[in-house]
Amino acid sequence: INDVFNVRGSGIGDFILKIYNRWGTLIYETSAPQLHWDGHTMAGEEASAGTYFYTVEAKFASGDDIKSNLTGTMPKGTVMLVK
């Protein structure tokens, strides 16, 4: 179990990580690849335990889109917040 959720990679240029709750409300967003989500909303409130959805919009420093090898689309998925 990890204490934070983050995206790792090298050669990343433009970057946006978004975290949504189960109702589709954006609760966290960052454009800094070195930052991570620690289970708090952008307002600093603790998020409830449960499943959250994330999307990553990113480009390599060269300007090429970073896409999933499996789907050919931008990375997205779920992350479980456990307390």
PDB file of N, CA and C in Angstrom:
ATOM      1  N   ILE A   1       0.858  -1.178   0.000  1.00  0.00           N
ATOM      2  CA  ILE A   1       0.000   0.000   0.000  1.00  0.00           C
ATOM      3  C   ILE A   1       0.901   1.236   0.000  1.00  0.00           C
ATOM      4  N   ASN A   2       0.574   2.181  -0.843  1.00  0.00           N
ATOM      5  CA  ASN A   2       1.333   3.424  -0.942  1.00  0.00           C
ATOM      6  C   ASN A   2       0.651   4.534  -0.153  1.00  0.00           C
ATOM      7  N   ASP A   3       1.432   5.509   0.271  1.00  0.00           N
ATOM      8  CA  ASP A   3       0.887   6.664   0.988  1.00  0.00           C
ATOM      9  C   ASP A   3       0.366   7.732   0.043  1.00  0.00           C
ATOM     10  N   VAL A   4       0.841   7.725  -1.202  1.00  0.00           N
ATOM     11  CA  VAL A   4       0.435   8.729  -2.187  1.00  0.00           C
ATOM     12  C   VAL A   4       0.255   8.058  -3.548  1.00  0.00           C
ATOM     13  N   PHE A   5      -0.465   8.745  -4.442  1.00  0.00           N
ATOM     14  CA  PHE A   5      -0.641   8.299  -5.818  1.00  0.00           C
ATOM     15  C   PHE A   5       0.052   9.301  -6.711  1.00  0.00           C
ATOM     16  N   ASN A   6       0.958   8.808  -7.552  1.00  0.00           N
ATOM     17  CA  ASN A   6       1.648   9.719  -8.453  1.00  0.00           C
ATOM     18  C   ASN A   6       1.916   9.045  -9.790  1.00  0.00           C
ATOM     19  N   VAL A   7       2.336   9.847 -10.732  1.00  0.00           N
ATOM     20  CA  VAL A   7       2.679   9.371 -12.070  1.00  0.00           C
ATOM     21  C   VAL A   7       4.172   9.555 -12.238  1.00  0.00           C
ATOM     22  N   ARG A   8       4.836   8.509 -12.662  1.00  0.00           N
ATOM     23  CA  ARG A   8       6.285   8.575 -12.855  1.00  0.00           C
ATOM     24  C   ARG A   8       6.617   8.440 -14.330  1.00  0.00           C
ATOM     25  N   GLY A   9       7.672   9.088 -14.723  1.00  0.00           N
ATOM     26  CA  GLY A   9       8.133   8.973 -16.089  1.00  0.00           C
ATOM     27  C   GLY A   9       9.286   9.917 -16.335  1.00  0.00           C
ATOM     28  N   SER A  10       9.919   9.749 -17.466  1.00  0.00           N
ATOM     29  CA  SER A  10      11.009  10.645 -17.820  1.00  0.00           C
ATOM     30  C   SER A  10      10.700  11.284 -19.163  1.00  0.00           C
ATOM     31  N   GLY A  11      11.238  12.464 -19.368  1.00  0.00           N
ATOM     32  CA  GLY A  11      11.023  13.164 -20.628  1.00  0.00           C
ATOM     33  C   GLY A  11       9.640  13.767 -20.761  1.00  0.00           C
ATOM     34  N   ILE A  12       8.943  13.959 -19.631  1.00  0.00           N
ATOM     35  CA  ILE A  12       7.584  14.502 -19.659  1.00  0.00           C
ATOM     36  C   ILE A  12       7.644  16.016 -19.810  1.00  0.00           C
ATOM     37  N   GLY A  13       6.879  16.535 -20.749  1.00  0.00           N
ATOM     38  CA  GLY A  13       6.768  17.980 -20.948  1.00  0.00           C
ATOM     39  C   GLY A  13       5.487  18.467 -20.301  1.00  0.00           C
ATOM     40  N   ASP A  14       4.452  18.699 -21.094  1.00  0.00           N
ATOM     41  CA  ASP A  14       3.148  19.110 -20.568  1.00  0.00           C
ATOM     42  C   ASP A  14       2.510  17.942 -19.828  1.00  0.00           C
ATOM     43  N   PHE A  15       1.805  18.257 -18.725  1.00  0.00           N
ATOM     44  CA  PHE A  15       1.276  17.200 -17.861  1.00  0.00           C
ATOM     45  C   PHE A  15       0.090  17.723 -17.073  1.00  0.00           C
ATOM     46  N   ILE A  16      -0.992  16.937 -17.019  1.00  0.00           N
ATOM     47  CA  ILE A  16      -2.128  17.241 -16.139  1.00  0.00           C
ATOM     48  C   ILE A  16      -2.656  15.922 -15.581  1.00  0.00           C
ATOM     49  N   LEU A  17      -2.681  15.808 -14.256  1.00  0.00           N
ATOM     50  CA  LEU A  17      -3.283  14.678 -13.553  1.00  0.00           C
ATOM     51  C   LEU A  17      -4.564  15.180 -12.917  1.00  0.00           C
ATOM     52  N   LYS A  18      -5.678  14.481 -13.192  1.00  0.00           N
ATOM     53  CA  LYS A  18      -6.967  14.848 -12.599  1.00  0.00           C
ATOM     54  C   LYS A  18      -7.528  13.646 -11.854  1.00  0.00           C
ATOM     55  N   ILE A  19      -8.066  13.895 -10.659  1.00  0.00           N
ATOM     56  CA  ILE A  19      -8.705  12.872  -9.836  1.00  0.00           C
ATOM     57  C   ILE A  19     -10.170  13.266  -9.667  1.00  0.00           C
ATOM     58  N   TYR A  20     -11.072  12.304  -9.908  1.00  0.00           N
ATOM     59  CA  TYR A  20     -12.511  12.530  -9.810  1.00  0.00           C
ATOM     60  C   TYR A  20     -13.102  11.583  -8.776  1.00  0.00           C
ATOM     61  N   ASN A  21     -14.161  12.050  -8.085  1.00  0.00           N
ATOM     62  CA  ASN A  21     -14.861  11.157  -7.166  1.00  0.00           C
ATOM     63  C   ASN A  21     -15.858  10.299  -7.950  1.00  0.00           C
ATOM     64  N   ARG A  22     -16.602   9.451  -7.256  1.00  0.00           N
ATOM     65  CA  ARG A  22     -17.504   8.512  -7.938  1.00  0.00           C
ATOM     66  C   ARG A  22     -18.661   9.195  -8.647  1.00  0.00           C
ATOM     67  N   TRP A  23     -18.909  10.469  -8.349  1.00  0.00           N
ATOM     68  CA  TRP A  23     -19.966  11.214  -9.012  1.00  0.00           C
ATOM     69  C   TRP A  23     -19.434  12.032 -10.194  1.00  0.00           C
ATOM     70  N   GLY A  24     -18.139  11.910 -10.460  1.00  0.00           N
ATOM     71  CA  GLY A  24     -17.545  12.619 -11.584  1.00  0.00           C
ATOM     72  C   GLY A  24     -17.114  14.041 -11.279  1.00  0.00           C
ATOM     73  N   THR A  25     -17.098  14.399 -10.009  1.00  0.00           N
ATOM     74  CA  THR A  25     -16.666  15.737  -9.608  1.00  0.00           C
ATOM     75  C   THR A  25     -15.145  15.768  -9.492  1.00  0.00           C
ATOM     76  N   LEU A  26     -14.526  16.734 -10.132  1.00  0.00           N
ATOM     77  CA  LEU A  26     -13.081  16.902 -10.044  1.00  0.00           C
ATOM     78  C   LEU A  26     -12.713  17.320  -8.625  1.00  0.00           C
ATOM     79  N   ILE A  27     -11.867  16.530  -7.960  1.00  0.00           N
ATOM     80  CA  ILE A  27     -11.481  16.875  -6.589  1.00  0.00           C
ATOM     81  C   ILE A  27     -10.009  17.255  -6.469  1.00  0.00           C
ATOM     82  N   TYR A  28      -9.204  16.896  -7.485  1.00  0.00           N
ATOM     83  CA  TYR A  28      -7.777  17.208  -7.426  1.00  0.00           C
ATOM     84  C   TYR A  28      -7.244  17.343  -8.845  1.00  0.00           C
ATOM     85  N   GLU A  29      -6.356  18.304  -9.029  1.00  0.00           N
ATOM     86  CA  GLU A  29      -5.723  18.500 -10.330  1.00  0.00           C
ATOM     87  C   GLU A  29      -4.343  19.106 -10.118  1.00  0.00           C
ATOM     88  N   THR A  30      -3.378  18.614 -10.863  1.00  0.00           N
ATOM     89  CA  THR A  30      -2.037  19.197 -10.821  1.00  0.00           C
ATOM     90  C   THR A  30      -1.424  19.149 -12.213  1.00  0.00           C
ATOM     91  N   SER A  31      -0.605  20.135 -12.492  1.00  0.00           N
ATOM     92  CA  SER A  31       0.127  20.150 -13.760  1.00  0.00           C
ATOM     93  C   SER A  31       1.626  19.985 -13.512  1.00  0.00           C
ATOM     94  N   ALA A  32       1.986  19.596 -12.306  1.00  0.00           N
ATOM     95  CA  ALA A  32       3.392  19.391 -11.946  1.00  0.00           C
ATOM     96  C   ALA A  32       3.649  17.896 -11.753  1.00  0.00           C
ATOM     97  N   PRO A  33       4.395  17.260 -12.651  1.00  0.00           N
ATOM     98  CA  PRO A  33       4.619  15.812 -12.551  1.00  0.00           C
ATOM     99  C   PRO A  33       5.258  15.369 -11.242  1.00  0.00           C
ATOM    100  N   GLN A  34       5.984  16.251 -10.570  1.00  0.00           N
ATOM    101  CA  GLN A  34       6.644  15.870  -9.323  1.00  0.00           C
ATOM    102  C   GLN A  34       5.679  15.857  -8.135  1.00  0.00           C
ATOM    103  N   LEU A  35       4.476  16.390  -8.303  1.00  0.00           N
ATOM    104  CA  LEU A  35       3.494  16.381  -7.215  1.00  0.00           C
ATOM    105  C   LEU A  35       2.713  15.073  -7.217  1.00  0.00           C
ATOM    106  N   HIS A  36       2.044  14.795  -6.115  1.00  0.00           N
ATOM    107  CA  HIS A  36       1.294  13.554  -5.966  1.00  0.00           C
ATOM    108  C   HIS A  36      -0.033  13.836  -5.269  1.00  0.00           C
ATOM    109  N   TRP A  37      -0.934  12.863  -5.322  1.00  0.00           N
ATOM    110  CA  TRP A  37      -2.212  12.980  -4.615  1.00  0.00           C
ATOM    111  C   TRP A  37      -2.102  12.207  -3.313  1.00  0.00           C
ATOM    112  N   ASP A  38      -2.385  12.886  -2.217  1.00  0.00           N
ATOM    113  CA  ASP A  38      -2.271  12.272  -0.896  1.00  0.00           C
ATOM    114  C   ASP A  38      -3.623  12.023  -0.234  1.00  0.00           C
ATOM    115  N   GLY A  39      -4.699  12.046  -1.022  1.00  0.00           N
ATOM    116  CA  GLY A  39      -6.017  11.783  -0.464  1.00  0.00           C
ATOM    117  C   GLY A  39      -6.748  13.024  -0.001  1.00  0.00           C
ATOM    118  N   HIS A  40      -6.219  14.208  -0.334  1.00  0.00           N
ATOM    119  CA  HIS A  40      -6.876  15.469   0.016  1.00  0.00           C
ATOM    120  C   HIS A  40      -7.408  16.140  -1.251  1.00  0.00           C
ATOM    121  N   THR A  41      -8.474  16.887  -1.092  1.00  0.00           N
ATOM    122  CA  THR A  41      -9.019  17.641  -2.214  1.00  0.00           C
ATOM    123  C   THR A  41      -8.170  18.888  -2.440  1.00  0.00           C
ATOM    124  N   MET A  42      -8.469  19.600  -3.522  1.00  0.00           N
ATOM    125  CA  MET A  42      -7.747  20.851  -3.790  1.00  0.00           C
ATOM    126  C   MET A  42      -8.002  21.881  -2.700  1.00  0.00           C
ATOM    127  N   ALA A  43      -9.135  21.747  -1.981  1.00  0.00           N
ATOM    128  CA  ALA A  43      -9.473  22.660  -0.886  1.00  0.00           C
ATOM    129  C   ALA A  43      -8.796  22.243   0.424  1.00  0.00           C
ATOM    130  N   GLY A  44      -8.031  21.138   0.398  1.00  0.00           N
ATOM    131  CA  GLY A  44      -7.330  20.683   1.589  1.00  0.00           C
ATOM    132  C   GLY A  44      -8.119  19.756   2.482  1.00  0.00           C
ATOM    133  N   GLU A  45      -9.326  19.380   2.062  1.00  0.00           N
ATOM    134  CA  GLU A  45     -10.157  18.477   2.863  1.00  0.00           C
ATOM    135  C   GLU A  45      -9.766  17.023   2.594  1.00  0.00           C
ATOM    136  N   GLU A  46      -9.877  16.174   3.621  1.00  0.00           N
ATOM    137  CA  GLU A  46      -9.611  14.747   3.433  1.00  0.00           C
ATOM    138  C   GLU A  46     -10.735  14.123   2.620  1.00  0.00           C
ATOM    139  N   ALA A  47     -10.367  13.380   1.590  1.00  0.00           N
ATOM    140  CA  ALA A  47     -11.363  12.657   0.803  1.00  0.00           C
ATOM    141  C   ALA A  47     -11.758  11.392   1.561  1.00  0.00           C
ATOM    142  N   SER A  48     -12.975  10.937   1.339  1.00  0.00           N
ATOM    143  CA  SER A  48     -13.463   9.713   1.969  1.00  0.00           C
ATOM    144  C   SER A  48     -12.790   8.496   1.354  1.00  0.00           C
ATOM    145  N   ALA A  49     -12.707   7.421   2.124  1.00  0.00           N
ATOM    146  CA  ALA A  49     -12.195   6.169   1.585  1.00  0.00           C
ATOM    147  C   ALA A  49     -13.110   5.718   0.456  1.00  0.00           C
ATOM    148  N   GLY A  50     -12.540   5.115  -0.570  1.00  0.00           N
ATOM    149  CA  GLY A  50     -13.336   4.620  -1.690  1.00  0.00           C
ATOM    150  C   GLY A  50     -12.554   4.628  -2.985  1.00  0.00           C
ATOM    151  N   THR A  51     -13.269   4.420  -4.074  1.00  0.00           N
ATOM    152  CA  THR A  51     -12.657   4.367  -5.398  1.00  0.00           C
ATOM    153  C   THR A  51     -12.748   5.727  -6.078  1.00  0.00           C
ATOM    154  N   TYR A  52     -11.642   6.142  -6.651  1.00  0.00           N
ATOM    155  CA  TYR A  52     -11.554   7.406  -7.375  1.00  0.00           C
ATOM    156  C   TYR A  52     -11.050   7.112  -8.782  1.00  0.00           C
ATOM    157  N   PHE A  53     -11.341   7.996  -9.689  1.00  0.00           N
ATOM    158  CA  PHE A  53     -10.958   7.828 -11.086  1.00  0.00           C
ATOM    159  C   PHE A  53      -9.924   8.885 -11.438  1.00  0.00           C
ATOM    160  N   TYR A  54      -8.955   8.500 -12.259  1.00  0.00           N
ATOM    161  CA  TYR A  54      -7.937   9.462 -12.666  1.00  0.00           C
ATOM    162  C   TYR A  54      -7.791   9.485 -14.183  1.00  0.00           C
ATOM    163  N   THR A  55      -7.364  10.630 -14.674  1.00  0.00           N
ATOM    164  CA  THR A  55      -6.959  10.777 -16.069  1.00  0.00           C
ATOM    165  C   THR A  55      -5.616  11.493 -16.084  1.00  0.00           C
ATOM    166  N   VAL A  56      -4.824  11.171 -17.082  1.00  0.00           N
ATOM    167  CA  VAL A  56      -3.537  11.825 -17.269  1.00  0.00           C
ATOM    168  C   VAL A  56      -3.491  12.331 -18.699  1.00  0.00           C
ATOM    169  N   GLU A  57      -3.263  13.613 -18.839  1.00  0.00           N
ATOM    170  CA  GLU A  57      -3.030  14.202 -20.155  1.00  0.00           C
ATOM    171  C   GLU A  57      -1.577  14.635 -20.145  1.00  0.00           C
ATOM    172  N   ALA A  58      -0.790  14.072 -21.037  1.00  0.00           N
ATOM    173  CA  ALA A  58       0.647  14.369 -20.995  1.00  0.00           C
ATOM    174  C   ALA A  58       1.257  14.325 -22.384  1.00  0.00           C
ATOM    175  N   LYS A  59       2.331  15.057 -22.507  1.00  0.00           N
ATOM    176  CA  LYS A  59       3.134  15.058 -23.732  1.00  0.00           C
ATOM    177  C   LYS A  59       4.593  14.902 -23.339  1.00  0.00           C
ATOM    178  N   PHE A  60       5.327  14.213 -24.203  1.00  0.00           N
ATOM    179  CA  PHE A  60       6.769  14.167 -24.030  1.00  0.00           C
ATOM    180  C   PHE A  60       7.327  15.561 -24.293  1.00  0.00           C
ATOM    181  N   ALA A  61       8.523  15.800 -23.841  1.00  0.00           N
ATOM    182  CA  ALA A  61       9.164  17.091 -24.092  1.00  0.00           C
ATOM    183  C   ALA A  61       9.251  17.378 -25.588  1.00  0.00           C
ATOM    184  N   SER A  62       9.259  16.325 -26.413  1.00  0.00           N
ATOM    185  CA  SER A  62       9.312  16.479 -27.871  1.00  0.00           C
ATOM    186  C   SER A  62       7.990  16.970 -28.454  1.00  0.00           C
ATOM    187  N   GLY A  63       6.902  16.900 -27.644  1.00  0.00           N
ATOM    188  CA  GLY A  63       5.585  17.328 -28.103  1.00  0.00           C
ATOM    189  C   GLY A  63       4.657  16.187 -28.470  1.00  0.00           C
ATOM    190  N   ASP A  64       5.169  14.948 -28.521  1.00  0.00           N
ATOM    191  CA  ASP A  64       4.332  13.790 -28.827  1.00  0.00           C
ATOM    192  C   ASP A  64       3.464  13.431 -27.628  1.00  0.00           C
ATOM    193  N   ASP A  65       2.189  13.064 -27.890  1.00  0.00           N
ATOM    194  CA  ASP A  65       1.291  12.636 -26.820  1.00  0.00           C
ATOM    195  C   ASP A  65       1.800  11.363 -26.173  1.00  0.00           C
ATOM    196  N   ILE A  66       1.617  11.271 -24.859  1.00  0.00           N
ATOM    197  CA  ILE A  66       1.896  10.034 -24.134  1.00  0.00           C
ATOM    198  C   ILE A  66       0.585   9.259 -24.102  1.00  0.00           C
ATOM    199  N   LYS A  67       0.601   8.066 -24.665  1.00  0.00           N
ATOM    200  CA  LYS A  67      -0.608   7.244 -24.743  1.00  0.00           C
ATOM    201  C   LYS A  67      -0.323   5.860 -24.183  1.00  0.00           C
ATOM    202  N   SER A  68      -1.390   5.208 -23.739  1.00  0.00           N
ATOM    203  CA  SER A  68      -1.295   3.850 -23.240  1.00  0.00           C
ATOM    204  C   SER A  68      -0.922   2.904 -24.378  1.00  0.00           C
ATOM    205  N   ASN A  69      -0.023   1.982 -24.113  1.00  0.00           N
ATOM    206  CA  ASN A  69       0.330   0.979 -25.119  1.00  0.00           C
ATOM    207  C   ASN A  69      -0.829   0.037 -25.408  1.00  0.00           C
ATOM    208  N   LEU A  70      -1.727  -0.150 -24.434  1.00  0.00           N
ATOM    209  CA  LEU A  70      -2.837  -1.084 -24.601  1.00  0.00           C
ATOM    210  C   LEU A  70      -3.999  -0.496 -25.383  1.00  0.00           C
ATOM    211  N   THR A  71      -4.363   0.754 -25.104  1.00  0.00           N
ATOM    212  CA  THR A  71      -5.565   1.332 -25.701  1.00  0.00           C
ATOM    213  C   THR A  71      -5.293   2.388 -26.749  1.00  0.00           C
ATOM    214  N   GLY A  72      -4.099   2.941 -26.774  1.00  0.00           N
ATOM    215  CA  GLY A  72      -3.792   4.011 -27.710  1.00  0.00           C
ATOM    216  C   GLY A  72      -4.416   5.339 -27.312  1.00  0.00           C
ATOM    217  N   THR A  73      -4.909   5.429 -26.068  1.00  0.00           N
ATOM    218  CA  THR A  73      -5.505   6.664 -25.566  1.00  0.00           C
ATOM    219  C   THR A  73      -4.711   7.148 -24.361  1.00  0.00           C
ATOM    220  N   MET A  74      -5.067   8.331 -23.887  1.00  0.00           N
ATOM    221  CA  MET A  74      -4.410   8.867 -22.703  1.00  0.00           C
ATOM    222  C   MET A  74      -4.660   7.927 -21.523  1.00  0.00           C
ATOM    223  N   PRO A  75      -3.670   7.779 -20.629  1.00  0.00           N
ATOM    224  CA  PRO A  75      -3.831   6.894 -19.469  1.00  0.00           C
ATOM    225  C   PRO A  75      -4.993   7.349 -18.578  1.00  0.00           C
ATOM    226  N   LYS A  76      -5.760   6.371 -18.100  1.00  0.00           N
ATOM    227  CA  LYS A  76      -6.855   6.628 -17.159  1.00  0.00           C
ATOM    228  C   LYS A  76      -7.105   5.345 -16.390  1.00  0.00           C
ATOM    229  N   GLY A  77      -7.745   5.460 -15.249  1.00  0.00           N
ATOM    230  CA  GLY A  77      -8.019   4.281 -14.449  1.00  0.00           C
ATOM    231  C   GLY A  77      -8.619   4.640 -13.113  1.00  0.00           C
ATOM    232  N   THR A  78      -8.488   3.707 -12.178  1.00  0.00           N
ATOM    233  CA  THR A  78      -9.037   3.906 -10.836  1.00  0.00           C
ATOM    234  C   THR A  78      -7.923   3.790  -9.803  1.00  0.00           C
ATOM    235  N   VAL A  79      -8.161   4.425  -8.690  1.00  0.00           N
ATOM    236  CA  VAL A  79      -7.260   4.315  -7.546  1.00  0.00           C
ATOM    237  C   VAL A  79      -8.138   4.202  -6.306  1.00  0.00           C
ATOM    238  N   MET A  80      -7.782   3.283  -5.418  1.00  0.00           N
ATOM    239  CA  MET A  80      -8.549   3.036  -4.199  1.00  0.00           C
ATOM    240  C   MET A  80      -7.890   3.761  -3.039  1.00  0.00           C
ATOM    241  N   LEU A  81      -8.676   4.619  -2.377  1.00  0.00           N
ATOM    242  CA  LEU A  81      -8.188   5.317  -1.195  1.00  0.00           C
ATOM    243  C   LEU A  81      -8.632   4.527   0.026  1.00  0.00           C
ATOM    244  N   VAL A  82      -7.645   4.053   0.788  1.00  0.00           N
ATOM    245  CA  VAL A  82      -7.893   3.235   1.980  1.00  0.00           C
ATOM    246  C   VAL A  82      -7.408   4.020   3.188  1.00  0.00           C
ATOM    247  N   LYS A  83      -8.203   4.009   4.239  1.00  0.00           N
ATOM    248  CA  LYS A  83      -7.802   4.707   5.476  1.00  0.00           C
ATOM    249  C   LYS A  83      -7.820   3.755   6.637  1.00  0.00           C
TER     250      LYS A  83
END
